[in-house]
Coordinates of C-alpha atoms (C1' of nucleotides) in Angstrom, one line a residue:
Chain A
M1365 CA 40.4 -17.5 222.0
E1366 CA 38.6 -16.8 218.6
N1367 CA 35.6 -15.1 219.4
E1368 CA 34.2 -14.4 215.5
V1369 CA 30.2 -15.2 214.8
V1370 CA 29.9 -17.7 211.9
S1371 CA 26.5 -16.8 210.3
R1372 CA 24.2 -19.4 210.0
N1373 CA 22.7 -20.3 206.2
F1374 CA 19.2 -20.4 206.1
I1375 CA 19.3 -23.9 206.7
E1376 CA 20.4 -24.0 209.5
Q1377 CA 17.9 -21.1 210.7
I1378 CA 15.1 -23.0 209.9
I1379 CA 16.6 -25.7 211.8
D1380 CA 17.1 -23.8 214.8
N1381 CA 14.0 -22.2 214.7
D1382 CA 12.3 -25.5 214.7
I1383 CA 14.4 -27.4 217.3
E1384 CA 13.9 -24.6 219.8
D1385 CA 9.7 -24.8 218.6
G1386 CA 9.6 -28.4 219.6
H1387 CA 8.8 -28.8 216.3
C1388 CA 12.6 -31.3 215.9
K1389 CA 14.2 -33.0 218.8
K1390 CA 17.1 -35.4 216.5
V1391 CA 17.9 -33.3 213.0
I1392 CA 18.4 -36.1 210.7
T1393 CA 19.3 -36.1 206.9
R1394 CA 19.9 -37.8 203.7
F1395 CA 20.7 -38.3 200.8
P1396 CA 19.2 -40.1 198.5
P1397 CA 20.2 -40.5 194.8
E1398 CA 19.2 -42.5 192.2
P1399 CA 21.6 -44.8 191.0
N1400 CA 21.7 -44.0 187.5
G1401 CA 24.9 -42.6 186.9
Y1402 CA 28.0 -41.4 188.0
L1403 CA 28.0 -38.3 190.9
H1404 CA 29.8 -35.0 189.9
I1405 CA 31.3 -31.7 192.0
G1406 CA 27.5 -30.7 192.8
H1407 CA 26.4 -33.5 194.3
A1408 CA 29.0 -33.3 196.2
K1409 CA 27.9 -30.2 198.3
S1410 CA 24.6 -31.7 199.0
I1411 CA 26.0 -34.4 200.8
L1412 CA 28.4 -32.7 202.8
L1413 CA 25.8 -30.1 203.5
N1414 CA 23.6 -33.3 204.7
Y1415 CA 26.0 -34.9 206.2
G1416 CA 27.6 -31.6 207.9
L1417 CA 24.8 -30.6 209.2
S1418 CA 23.6 -34.2 211.1
Q1419 CA 27.2 -33.6 212.1
K1420 CA 26.7 -30.5 213.6
Y1421 CA 23.2 -30.8 215.3
H1422 CA 23.9 -34.0 217.1
G1423 CA 22.3 -35.9 214.9
Q1424 CA 21.9 -38.8 211.6
F1425 CA 23.3 -38.7 208.6
N1426 CA 21.2 -40.9 206.2
L1427 CA 22.1 -43.1 202.7
R1428 CA 19.4 -43.7 200.3
F1429 CA 19.3 -45.1 197.4
D1430 CA 16.0 -43.6 195.7
D1431 CA 15.2 -47.0 193.4
T1432 CA 11.8 -46.8 192.7
N1433 CA 12.3 -46.2 189.3
P1434 CA 14.1 -49.8 187.7
T1435 CA 14.1 -48.9 183.9
K1436 CA 17.3 -46.4 184.3
E1437 CA 18.7 -47.8 187.7
K1438 CA 21.4 -50.1 187.6
E1439 CA 23.4 -52.1 190.7
E1440 CA 26.9 -51.2 189.2
F1441 CA 25.7 -47.5 190.4
V1442 CA 25.0 -48.1 193.9
E1443 CA 27.8 -49.3 194.3
S1444 CA 30.2 -46.5 192.3
I1445 CA 28.4 -43.6 193.6
K1446 CA 28.6 -45.6 198.2
S1447 CA 33.0 -45.6 197.3
D1448 CA 32.4 -41.9 196.0
V1449 CA 30.2 -40.8 198.9
E1450 CA 32.9 -42.8 201.6
W1451 CA 35.8 -40.6 199.9
L1452 CA 33.9 -37.4 200.9
G1453 CA 33.9 -38.6 205.0
A1454 CA 30.2 -38.4 204.9
K1455 CA 29.9 -41.3 207.0
W1456 CA 26.8 -42.8 206.6
H1457 CA 24.0 -44.5 209.8
G1458 CA 23.6 -47.9 210.0
D1459 CA 23.2 -49.7 206.8
V1460 CA 23.1 -48.6 203.6
L1461 CA 18.5 -47.8 202.9
F1462 CA 17.0 -48.4 199.8
A1463 CA 13.5 -46.7 199.1
S1464 CA 12.6 -50.3 197.3
S1465 CA 12.8 -51.9 200.7
Y1466 CA 9.8 -49.4 201.2
F1467 CA 7.8 -50.7 198.6
T1468 CA 4.6 -52.8 200.6
Q1469 CA 4.4 -49.6 202.7
M1470 CA 3.9 -47.6 200.3
Y1471 CA 1.4 -49.6 198.1
E1472 CA -0.7 -49.9 201.7
A1473 CA 0.0 -46.6 202.1
A1474 CA -1.7 -45.6 199.2
V1475 CA -4.1 -48.4 199.9
K1476 CA -5.1 -46.0 202.4
L1477 CA -5.9 -42.6 200.5
I1478 CA -7.8 -45.1 198.1
K1479 CA -9.9 -45.5 201.3
K1480 CA -9.6 -41.7 201.9
G1481 CA -11.3 -41.2 199.0
K1482 CA -7.8 -39.4 197.8
A1483 CA -7.1 -41.3 195.6
Y1484 CA -8.1 -43.3 191.8
V1485 CA -7.8 -45.0 189.5
C1486 CA -7.3 -44.0 186.4
D1487 CA -7.5 -45.9 182.6
L1488 CA -6.4 -42.7 181.0
T1489 CA -4.0 -42.8 178.8
P1490 CA -0.9 -41.1 178.5
E1491 CA -1.5 -38.9 176.0
Q1492 CA -5.1 -37.9 177.5
I1493 CA -3.6 -37.8 180.6
R1494 CA -1.3 -34.9 179.3
E1495 CA -4.6 -34.0 177.3
Y1496 CA -6.0 -33.4 180.5
R1497 CA -4.0 -32.0 182.5
G1498 CA -4.2 -28.5 180.9
T1499 CA -1.3 -25.9 180.5
L1500 CA 0.2 -24.1 181.9
T1501 CA -2.0 -21.2 181.7
Q1502 CA -5.6 -23.6 181.4
P1503 CA -6.5 -25.1 184.4
G1504 CA -7.5 -28.9 183.2
K1505 CA -10.3 -30.4 183.4
E1506 CA -11.0 -33.7 185.7
S1507 CA -11.0 -37.8 184.6
P1508 CA -14.5 -40.0 183.8
Y1509 CA -12.7 -42.1 186.4
R1510 CA -12.4 -39.9 188.9
N1511 CA -15.0 -40.7 190.7
R1512 CA -15.1 -43.9 190.9
S1513 CA -16.1 -46.0 194.2
V1514 CA -13.7 -46.8 197.0
E1515 CA -14.3 -50.8 196.3
E1516 CA -13.6 -50.1 192.6
N1517 CA -10.3 -48.8 192.9
L1518 CA -9.6 -51.0 195.7
E1519 CA -10.3 -53.5 193.2
L1520 CA -8.6 -52.2 190.7
F1521 CA -5.7 -50.7 192.6
E1522 CA -5.0 -54.3 192.9
N1523 CA -5.2 -56.1 190.5
M1524 CA -3.1 -53.6 188.9
K1525 CA -0.6 -55.1 191.5
N1526 CA -0.8 -58.4 190.6
G1527 CA -0.4 -58.2 187.0
V1528 CA -3.5 -58.0 185.5
Y1529 CA -3.0 -55.2 183.7
E1530 CA -0.2 -54.1 180.4
D1531 CA 2.1 -51.3 181.4
G1532 CA 0.4 -47.8 180.7
A1533 CA -3.0 -49.3 180.9
K1534 CA -3.7 -47.4 184.5
V1535 CA -2.2 -45.8 187.0
L1536 CA -3.1 -44.7 190.8
R1537 CA -4.0 -40.5 190.7
A1538 CA -4.2 -38.2 193.9
K1539 CA -7.3 -36.7 193.9
I1540 CA -6.2 -33.1 193.8
D1541 CA -7.4 -30.6 191.8
M1542 CA -7.3 -30.4 188.9
A1543 CA -8.1 -27.1 188.3
S1544 CA -4.6 -25.8 190.8
P1545 CA -2.5 -22.8 189.0
N1546 CA 0.6 -25.8 190.2
I1547 CA 0.7 -28.6 187.9
N1548 CA 1.6 -30.7 190.3
M1549 CA -1.5 -30.9 192.3
R1550 CA -3.6 -31.5 189.0
D1551 CA -3.8 -35.4 190.4
P1552 CA -1.0 -36.4 190.1
I1553 CA -0.1 -40.1 189.4
I1554 CA 1.3 -42.1 192.2
Y1555 CA 1.6 -45.4 191.5
R1556 CA 2.4 -46.4 187.5
V1557 CA 2.5 -50.5 186.1
A1558 CA 5.8 -51.6 184.5
H1559 CA 6.9 -55.0 183.8
I1560 CA 10.4 -55.0 184.2
T1561 CA 12.9 -56.4 187.0
H1562 CA 14.1 -54.3 189.3
H1563 CA 17.9 -54.8 190.1
R1564 CA 17.1 -55.8 194.2
T1565 CA 12.8 -56.4 194.4
G1566 CA 13.4 -58.3 191.1
D1567 CA 9.9 -59.1 190.0
T1568 CA 8.1 -59.2 193.2
W1569 CA 6.4 -55.8 192.2
C1570 CA 5.6 -55.0 188.9
I1571 CA 4.2 -51.7 189.8
Y1572 CA 6.2 -48.9 190.9
P1573 CA 5.7 -45.6 192.7
M1574 CA 6.3 -42.3 191.8
Y1575 CA 9.0 -39.8 193.4
D1576 CA 6.5 -37.4 194.8
F1577 CA 4.5 -40.4 196.7
A1578 CA 7.1 -42.2 197.5
H1579 CA 9.7 -39.7 198.3
P1580 CA 8.1 -38.5 201.2
I1581 CA 7.3 -42.0 202.7
E1582 CA 10.9 -42.7 202.8
D1583 CA 11.5 -39.8 205.1
A1584 CA 8.6 -40.2 207.3
I1585 CA 9.5 -44.4 207.8
E1586 CA 13.3 -43.0 208.4
G1587 CA 12.1 -40.0 210.7
V1588 CA 13.7 -37.7 208.9
S1589 CA 13.7 -34.0 209.9
H1590 CA 15.2 -32.2 207.0
S1591 CA 14.2 -33.5 204.3
I1592 CA 16.9 -31.5 201.6
C1593 CA 16.7 -30.5 197.7
T1594 CA 17.7 -28.2 195.0
L1595 CA 15.8 -25.8 193.8
E1596 CA 13.3 -26.8 190.8
F1597 CA 11.8 -29.0 193.8
E1598 CA 9.8 -26.2 194.6
D1599 CA 7.2 -26.4 193.3
H1600 CA 6.2 -30.3 194.4
R1601 CA 6.9 -29.0 198.3
P1602 CA 2.8 -28.6 198.2
L1603 CA 2.7 -32.4 197.4
Y1604 CA 5.3 -32.9 199.5
D1605 CA 2.8 -31.9 202.1
W1606 CA -0.3 -33.3 200.6
V1607 CA 0.6 -36.5 201.1
V1608 CA 2.5 -36.7 204.6
K1609 CA -0.4 -35.0 206.1
E1610 CA -3.0 -37.6 204.5
L1611 CA -0.9 -40.7 205.4
E1612 CA -1.3 -38.7 209.2
Y1613 CA 2.5 -39.2 209.7
E1614 CA 3.6 -38.3 213.3
N1615 CA 6.4 -36.3 213.1
P1616 CA 6.3 -35.1 209.6
P1617 CA 9.6 -34.2 208.1
K1618 CA 9.8 -30.6 206.2
Q1619 CA 11.7 -30.4 202.4
I1620 CA 14.2 -27.4 202.4
E1621 CA 15.1 -26.4 198.6
F1622 CA 18.3 -24.4 198.2
A1623 CA 20.4 -24.1 194.8
K1624 CA 22.5 -26.2 192.8
L1625 CA 26.7 -25.6 192.6
Y1626 CA 27.8 -24.9 189.2
L1627 CA 30.8 -24.4 188.2
N1628 CA 31.4 -21.4 185.6
N1629 CA 32.3 -23.3 181.8
V1630 CA 32.3 -26.3 182.9
V1631 CA 30.4 -29.3 181.5
T1632 CA 28.3 -31.5 184.2
G1633 CA 25.1 -32.5 181.7
K1634 CA 25.2 -36.3 181.5
R1635 CA 24.2 -36.2 178.0
Y1636 CA 27.6 -34.2 177.4
I1637 CA 29.8 -36.6 179.1
K1638 CA 28.3 -39.0 177.9
K1639 CA 29.0 -38.3 174.1
L1640 CA 32.4 -37.3 175.4
V1641 CA 33.4 -40.3 175.9
E1642 CA 31.6 -42.3 173.3
D1643 CA 33.5 -39.9 170.7
G1644 CA 36.8 -40.9 172.8
I1645 CA 37.4 -37.7 174.0
V1646 CA 38.0 -38.2 177.4
D1647 CA 38.9 -41.6 178.8
G1648 CA 36.2 -41.9 180.5
W1649 CA 33.6 -40.5 182.7
D1650 CA 36.7 -40.1 185.5
D1651 CA 39.2 -38.5 182.9
P1652 CA 40.5 -36.0 184.8
R1653 CA 38.7 -33.1 182.8
L1654 CA 35.8 -34.2 184.0
V1655 CA 34.1 -32.7 187.2
S1656 CA 32.3 -36.2 188.2
I1657 CA 33.8 -37.3 191.3
A1658 CA 35.7 -40.3 191.1
A1659 CA 37.3 -37.5 187.9
L1660 CA 37.9 -35.0 190.4
R1661 CA 39.2 -37.9 192.7
R1662 CA 41.3 -39.5 189.7
R1663 CA 43.1 -35.6 188.7
G1664 CA 44.3 -35.4 192.8
F1665 CA 41.7 -33.4 194.5
T1666 CA 40.8 -34.2 197.9
P1667 CA 38.0 -34.9 199.9
E1668 CA 38.9 -32.2 202.2
S1669 CA 39.9 -29.6 199.9
I1670 CA 36.3 -30.7 198.0
K1671 CA 34.9 -30.2 202.2
M1672 CA 36.6 -27.2 201.8
F1673 CA 35.2 -25.5 198.6
V1674 CA 31.3 -26.6 199.1
D1675 CA 32.1 -24.5 202.1
L1676 CA 33.7 -21.9 200.9
V1677 CA 30.7 -21.7 198.4
G1678 CA 28.0 -21.4 201.1
V1679 CA 24.1 -22.3 201.4
T1680 CA 21.6 -20.2 199.4
K1681 CA 18.2 -20.4 197.1
S1682 CA 19.8 -18.4 194.8
Q1683 CA 21.2 -19.7 191.5
G1684 CA 24.4 -18.7 190.7
A1685 CA 27.7 -20.3 189.2
V1686 CA 31.2 -19.8 191.1
E1687 CA 34.6 -19.5 189.3
Y1688 CA 36.7 -22.2 188.8
P1689 CA 39.3 -20.9 190.8
M1690 CA 37.9 -20.9 193.6
L1691 CA 38.5 -24.9 193.1
E1692 CA 41.8 -24.3 192.5
Y1693 CA 42.6 -22.1 196.3
C1694 CA 41.2 -24.9 197.0
I1695 CA 43.2 -27.7 196.2
R1696 CA 46.6 -25.2 196.5
E1697 CA 45.9 -24.6 199.7
D1698 CA 45.3 -28.1 200.7
L1699 CA 48.5 -29.5 199.4
K1700 CA 50.4 -26.4 200.0
Q1701 CA 51.4 -28.4 203.7
K1702 CA 50.6 -31.7 202.6
A1703 CA 52.4 -32.3 199.7
S1704 CA 55.9 -32.5 199.8
R1705 CA 58.6 -30.9 196.8
M1706 CA 60.2 -32.5 194.2
M1707 CA 62.0 -31.0 191.4
A1708 CA 61.1 -32.4 187.8
V1709 CA 61.5 -31.0 184.3
L1710 CA 58.5 -30.4 181.7
D1711 CA 60.1 -29.0 178.5
P1712 CA 63.7 -30.8 179.3
V1713 CA 67.0 -28.6 177.6
K1714 CA 71.1 -30.1 178.8
L1715 CA 73.3 -27.5 181.4
I1716 CA 76.1 -29.4 180.8
I1717 CA 78.6 -28.2 184.1
D1718 CA 82.4 -27.8 182.5
N1719 CA 84.0 -26.8 185.9
Y1720 CA 81.8 -30.6 187.7
P1721 CA 83.7 -33.7 188.0
E1722 CA 82.9 -35.9 185.2
G1723 CA 81.3 -38.9 186.5
Q1724 CA 80.4 -37.2 189.2
V1725 CA 77.5 -38.0 191.6
E1726 CA 76.8 -35.3 194.9
Y1727 CA 73.9 -36.1 197.0
M1728 CA 72.1 -33.2 198.1
E1729 CA 69.9 -33.2 201.4
V1730 CA 66.5 -31.3 201.1
P1731 CA 64.2 -30.8 203.2
N1732 CA 60.5 -32.5 201.1
N1733 CA 58.3 -29.3 202.3
Q1734 CA 60.1 -26.1 203.9
E1735 CA 56.9 -24.8 205.8
N1736 CA 56.1 -28.3 206.8
P1737 CA 59.5 -29.7 208.8
E1738 CA 57.4 -33.0 209.5
L1739 CA 57.6 -34.2 206.1
G1740 CA 61.0 -34.7 207.2
T1741 CA 64.4 -35.0 203.8
R1742 CA 65.7 -36.9 200.8
K1743 CA 68.3 -36.6 199.6
V1744 CA 68.5 -35.6 195.0
P1745 CA 71.9 -36.7 193.2
F1746 CA 73.0 -34.0 191.6
T1747 CA 75.6 -34.6 188.6
K1748 CA 77.8 -32.3 185.6
E1749 CA 75.1 -32.4 183.4
L1750 CA 71.9 -31.6 183.9
Y1751 CA 67.9 -30.6 182.8
I1752 CA 67.2 -27.4 183.6
E1753 CA 63.1 -26.1 181.7
R1754 CA 63.9 -24.8 178.2
E1755 CA 61.5 -21.4 179.3
D1756 CA 64.7 -20.8 182.3
F1757 CA 67.0 -19.9 179.8
M1758 CA 67.1 -17.6 176.8
E1759 CA 69.5 -15.7 174.8
E1760 CA 68.6 -12.3 174.9
P1761 CA 66.2 -11.8 178.2
P1762 CA 64.4 -9.0 178.2
K1763 CA 64.1 -6.5 180.8
K1764 CA 64.7 -8.3 184.8
Y1765 CA 64.6 -11.4 182.8
F1766 CA 66.6 -13.2 185.9
R1767 CA 66.5 -17.0 185.0
L1768 CA 69.7 -18.2 183.3
F1769 CA 71.0 -16.3 180.0
P1770 CA 74.5 -15.4 179.1
G1771 CA 76.6 -14.0 181.5
N1772 CA 74.0 -14.6 184.6
E1773 CA 74.5 -16.7 187.9
V1774 CA 71.5 -18.0 189.0
R1775 CA 70.8 -20.9 192.1
L1776 CA 70.5 -24.4 191.4
M1777 CA 68.0 -24.7 193.8
N1778 CA 69.7 -26.9 196.7
A1779 CA 72.2 -27.1 195.1
Y1780 CA 75.2 -24.5 193.7
F1781 CA 75.3 -21.0 191.5
V1782 CA 76.0 -21.1 188.7
T1783 CA 77.2 -18.7 185.4
C1784 CA 76.1 -19.0 181.8
V1785 CA 79.5 -19.3 179.8
D1786 CA 78.0 -20.6 176.6
Y1787 CA 75.3 -21.7 174.8
K1788 CA 74.7 -23.9 171.6
K1789 CA 71.6 -24.0 169.1
D1790 CA 71.2 -26.9 165.9
A1791 CA 70.4 -25.6 162.2
N1792 CA 66.9 -24.1 163.2
G1793 CA 67.7 -22.3 166.3
N1794 CA 66.6 -24.1 169.1
I1795 CA 69.1 -23.9 172.4
T1796 CA 70.6 -27.7 172.7
E1797 CA 73.0 -27.4 175.5
I1798 CA 73.7 -24.5 177.9
H1799 CA 77.1 -24.7 179.8
C1800 CA 77.6 -23.3 182.5
T1801 CA 80.5 -22.9 185.5
Y1802 CA 79.5 -23.5 189.3
D1803 CA 81.3 -21.9 192.3
P1804 CA 81.8 -25.1 194.7
Q1805 CA 81.8 -22.6 197.5
T1806 CA 77.9 -22.2 197.5
K1807 CA 77.7 -25.7 197.7
G1808 CA 73.6 -26.1 198.7
G1809 CA 72.4 -22.8 197.9
N1810 CA 72.7 -21.3 201.4
F1811 CA 75.8 -18.6 200.3
A1812 CA 76.5 -14.9 202.1
G1813 CA 79.2 -13.9 199.5
R1814 CA 76.5 -13.3 196.9
K1815 CA 72.6 -12.6 196.2
V1816 CA 71.0 -14.2 193.2
K1817 CA 67.9 -13.6 192.0
G1818 CA 66.7 -15.8 190.6
T1819 CA 66.2 -19.9 191.2
I1820 CA 65.2 -23.1 189.1
H1821 CA 65.0 -26.4 189.8
W1822 CA 67.0 -28.9 187.4
V1823 CA 66.9 -32.7 187.2
S1824 CA 70.7 -35.7 186.9
V1825 CA 70.7 -36.8 183.5
S1826 CA 71.9 -39.9 184.4
E1827 CA 70.1 -40.0 188.1
G1828 CA 66.9 -38.4 186.6
V1829 CA 63.8 -40.6 185.4
N1830 CA 61.7 -40.4 182.8
V1831 CA 58.1 -40.7 182.8
E1832 CA 54.9 -39.3 181.5
A1833 CA 53.2 -36.0 182.7
R1834 CA 49.1 -34.7 181.6
L1835 CA 48.8 -31.0 181.7
Y1836 CA 45.3 -30.6 181.2
E1837 CA 43.5 -27.5 180.6
N1838 CA 39.5 -26.8 180.6
I1839 CA 37.8 -29.5 178.2
V1840 CA 35.5 -26.4 176.8
D1841 CA 36.5 -23.6 174.4
E1842 CA 36.4 -21.2 177.4
E1843 CA 36.4 -17.7 174.5
K1844 CA 33.9 -19.3 173.6
G1845 CA 31.2 -20.6 175.1
V1846 CA 30.7 -24.0 176.6
Y1847 CA 27.8 -24.1 174.0
D1848 CA 28.1 -23.1 170.5
E1849 CA 25.0 -21.3 169.9
E1850 CA 24.1 -23.6 166.7
T1851 CA 24.2 -26.8 167.3
G1852 CA 23.8 -26.8 171.0
E1853 CA 27.7 -29.4 170.8
I1854 CA 30.2 -28.7 173.7
N1855 CA 33.0 -25.3 172.1
L1856 CA 36.2 -28.3 173.1
N1857 CA 39.7 -26.8 173.6
P1858 CA 41.4 -28.9 171.5
N1859 CA 44.5 -27.9 173.8
S1860 CA 42.5 -29.6 176.8
L1861 CA 45.6 -32.7 177.6
K1862 CA 49.1 -32.2 176.6
V1863 CA 50.7 -35.1 176.9
V1864 CA 54.8 -34.7 178.0
K1865 CA 56.3 -38.5 177.4
N1866 CA 60.1 -36.7 178.1
C1867 CA 59.3 -34.9 181.2
Y1868 CA 62.5 -35.9 183.9
V1869 CA 62.0 -36.0 187.6
E1870 CA 64.3 -36.3 190.7
P1871 CA 64.6 -40.8 191.6
A1872 CA 62.5 -40.0 194.6
L1873 CA 59.3 -39.8 192.3
A1874 CA 60.0 -43.1 190.3
K1875 CA 59.0 -44.9 193.4
A1876 CA 55.8 -42.6 193.7
N1877 CA 52.3 -44.7 194.1
A1878 CA 48.8 -43.8 192.4
Q1879 CA 47.6 -41.4 194.2
D1880 CA 50.0 -40.1 195.4
K1881 CA 50.1 -36.2 195.6
F1882 CA 53.6 -33.8 195.2
Q1883 CA 54.3 -30.2 194.2
F1884 CA 56.8 -30.1 191.3
V1885 CA 58.4 -26.9 192.3
R1886 CA 57.4 -24.3 190.1
N1887 CA 55.0 -26.2 188.1
G1888 CA 51.9 -27.7 190.2
Y1889 CA 50.5 -30.2 192.5
F1890 CA 51.0 -33.6 190.7
C1891 CA 49.0 -37.4 191.8
A1892 CA 49.9 -39.9 190.5
D1893 CA 47.2 -41.2 188.0
V1894 CA 45.1 -44.4 189.3
K1895 CA 45.2 -46.2 186.0
D1896 CA 48.5 -46.0 184.0
S1897 CA 50.5 -45.7 186.3
I1898 CA 53.2 -49.2 186.8
E1899 CA 55.1 -49.8 189.4
G1900 CA 58.7 -47.7 189.0
K1901 CA 56.8 -46.0 185.6
P1902 CA 53.7 -43.4 187.5
V1903 CA 52.3 -41.2 185.2
F1904 CA 51.4 -37.7 186.6
N1905 CA 48.4 -36.2 186.0
R1906 CA 49.2 -32.1 187.3
I1907 CA 46.0 -30.9 188.9
V1908 CA 46.3 -27.0 189.3
S1909 CA 49.4 -24.9 188.3
L1910 CA 50.7 -22.7 190.6
K1911 CA 49.9 -19.7 190.7
S1912 CA 52.3 -16.9 189.1
S1913 CA 53.1 -13.6 188.4
F1914 CA 55.2 -14.0 185.8
K1915 CA 54.4 -13.0 182.5
L1916 CA 57.5 -12.4 179.0
P1917 CA 57.2 -8.6 178.7
V1918 CA 55.4 -8.4 174.7
Chain B
rU647 C1' -0.6 -14.2 178.9
rG648 C1' -0.9 -19.2 185.3
rG649 C1' 2.0 -20.7 189.6
rG650 C1' 6.9 -20.9 192.1
rC651 C1' 11.6 -19.2 193.7
rU652 C1' 15.8 -15.9 193.3
rU653 C1' 18.4 -10.6 192.3
rU654 C1' 24.0 -7.2 197.9
rC655 C1' 31.4 -5.3 194.0
rG656 C1' 33.8 -9.3 187.9
rC657 C1' 32.4 -15.0 190.6
rC658 C1' 30.6 -16.2 196.2
rA659 C1' 28.5 -13.8 199.6
rA660 C1' 27.2 -11.6 205.1
rA661 C1' 23.9 -8.4 207.3
rU662 C1' 17.0 -11.0 210.8
rG663 C1' 14.8 -2.2 210.3
rG664 C1' 20.4 1.4 213.3
rU665 C1' 24.2 3.3 209.2
rA666 C1' 27.3 -2.3 203.0
rA667 C1' 31.8 -8.5 206.8
rG668 C1' 34.7 -11.9 204.5
rG669 C1' 36.7 -15.6 201.1
rC670 C1' 38.0 -15.9 195.4
rA671 C1' 39.6 -13.5 191.1
rC672 C1' 42.9 -8.6 190.3
rU673 C1' 45.9 -4.8 190.9
rG674 C1' 50.5 -2.1 194.0
rG675 C1' 54.1 -2.6 197.2
rA676 C1' 57.9 -6.2 201.0
rU677 C1' 60.2 -10.5 202.9
rU678 C1' 61.7 -15.1 200.0
rC679 C1' 66.3 -20.3 197.6
rU680 C1' 59.4 -21.7 193.7
rG681 C1' 58.4 -15.3 190.2
rA682 C1' 55.5 -20.2 195.0
rU683 C1' 54.1 -19.3 199.7
rU684 C1' 54.2 -15.0 203.7
rC685 C1' 53.1 -10.2 205.0
rC686 C1' 50.8 -4.9 204.1
rA687 C1' 47.7 -2.4 201.2
rG688 C1' 44.2 -1.6 197.3
rC689 C1' 39.3 -3.1 195.7
rA690 C1' 30.1 -1.2 196.3
rU691 C1' 33.8 6.5 199.2
rU692 C1' 25.7 7.5 200.0
rC693 C1' 26.0 1.7 197.3
rU694 C1' 22.1 -3.3 197.6
rG695 C1' 17.9 -5.1 189.7
rG696 C1' 15.0 0.5 188.0
rG697 C1' 11.3 3.0 190.4
rG698 C1' 8.1 5.4 194.5
rG699 C1' 6.1 4.9 199.5
rU700 C1' 6.1 4.0 204.8
rU701 C1' 10.0 5.4 208.9
rC702 C1' 14.4 9.0 213.4
rG703 C1' 16.2 5.8 210.3
rA704 C1' 15.1 0.6 204.8
rG705 C1' 19.8 -4.0 201.2
rU706 C1' 16.2 -5.1 204.9
rC707 C1' 8.7 -3.1 206.1
rC708 C1' 4.5 -1.8 201.5
rC709 C1' 3.0 -0.4 195.8
rU710 C1' 5.3 -1.2 191.1
rC711 C1' 8.8 -2.0 187.1
rA712 C1' 12.3 -5.5 185.0
rA713 C1' 15.6 -9.5 184.7
rG714 C1' 17.2 -14.3 185.0
rC715 C1' 15.4 -19.5 186.7
rC716 C1' 12.1 -23.5 187.3
rC717 C1' 6.9 -26.5 186.2
rA718 C1' 2.6 -28.8 181.3
rG719 C1' 7.5 -37.5 181.8
rC720 C1' 3.1 -43.4 183.6
rC721 C1' 11.7 -39.7 185.0
rA722 C1' 13.7 -38.2 189.8

RNA sequence: UGGGCUUUCGCCAAAUGGUAAGGCACUGGAUUCUGAUUCCAGCAUUCUGGGGGUUCGAGUCCCUCAAGCCCAGCCA
């Protein structure tokens, strides 16, 4: 019985209090993306946080598209966002919701404010509005249109709705305080004119609500109890509360801000990614080197590993950046038991067993995962000629090198003990073949007679299959830092993608389907690529290498 | 030089005035048919950005200084 006390994060503490004092009867959270781009790992934190809270408190989680600005939004993105949220395992309540479904209610809410004398139509130009707003250190000044009568405002606002005015000619503003030290409270614009076709409402509207006005209304309509967003909205909370109060909602939602998830040495900025795509440096928004949800999925990360990661990172208000190895830890941890452990040689050199019968194929029965018997066993063909890793042989080994070298005996994993008797080199001094003898009584690799320090993996030359594998490094040059100080551009790592064409894998791997994940013994975890794998000819992306404490002395 | 927020080990993060959890990373060592995994040990010995104060007692309260992040879109 585990009696461990798990401390609650600050949001849970707020919710606990709200429940305790009766302010909150049902916890309703939401993930409110604008459909204007692809989701990345940072959004995963928000999704999982909001969904997790709804689960923990037996409440409800909504997926709502915040589509109040048709100039930036596309249907394409609502589809990709939906599939990303789904993939992460966050099940939203009922139908997908859209802010645009509430346009009528928002319009009515605006009318209500006008009637209360809390909003007015302003004719100032964008330049003038900026000027009147003041600066960070100086208060703003009031618009000359600020004291129009309720009747006039009502008429003007209706005209705005009816398309009487050009884009930018007039806006509706909340009447708050032009001298507020918080710039968001200096009579913020709550409605603008925009003659644009909306991806869902078409041409029904030519005025659209601004975020600060729309968002609290959306939350209130849906009965959201806790509206969780990121730190940059802290300054907006007084306005959020103002809207909710003036509109007199019964159970006003509460906005809570938390710190975004940043990864060290990782690029998430839209414009940078866009440039990488345009420059052909990556093959799309789902290039496995990126950290969009789609990219992580393609790379081979599992939803479980992402969940583990955000849980490990925690929820606070202090902004920081997590190190990438934490994410790597999570996927290794998740795949450790789940993935079959197969043999694949990434940098092959031929090993010939001189005393093994020519043409013979022996099938070795091997467990798919030593730590998880449920994964069963498979048969791996063994022959006279094999491929082994080039780095598993050295002519002149340093101390404590216990792989293959002249005169040394090692275990071929799951097969036999072999002893190196000879090797051949080409004119350039590269090893071309290694000759060994094997000991038949060591079959299967279990032999009580002798101990052997090294175990290496192998693939049969005649039975193995040639595939392509891709090895990744950070797309950013970590030595130089993410951004070039002068140009502001990304410092690219020229070695971020290594394509290995002559990778040899055991036959079972040829049958891998897209997204299947394996451990390639001693080489890391790999995932069959969704885009480039074809039937019988998978392409493997390395998700993450295995940890290694082995280093050659220098 | 206005306002808001943040500051606990290299990174993330607990501690809710009672004497600095945990994870990642790292370092040793044991086990091992993956130099993986697993295991065991070490990793802020008066220390919580600095300096004051209150208190029997402060990372937690007060004052003050400093540093970092965010805000002047008819973006979200």
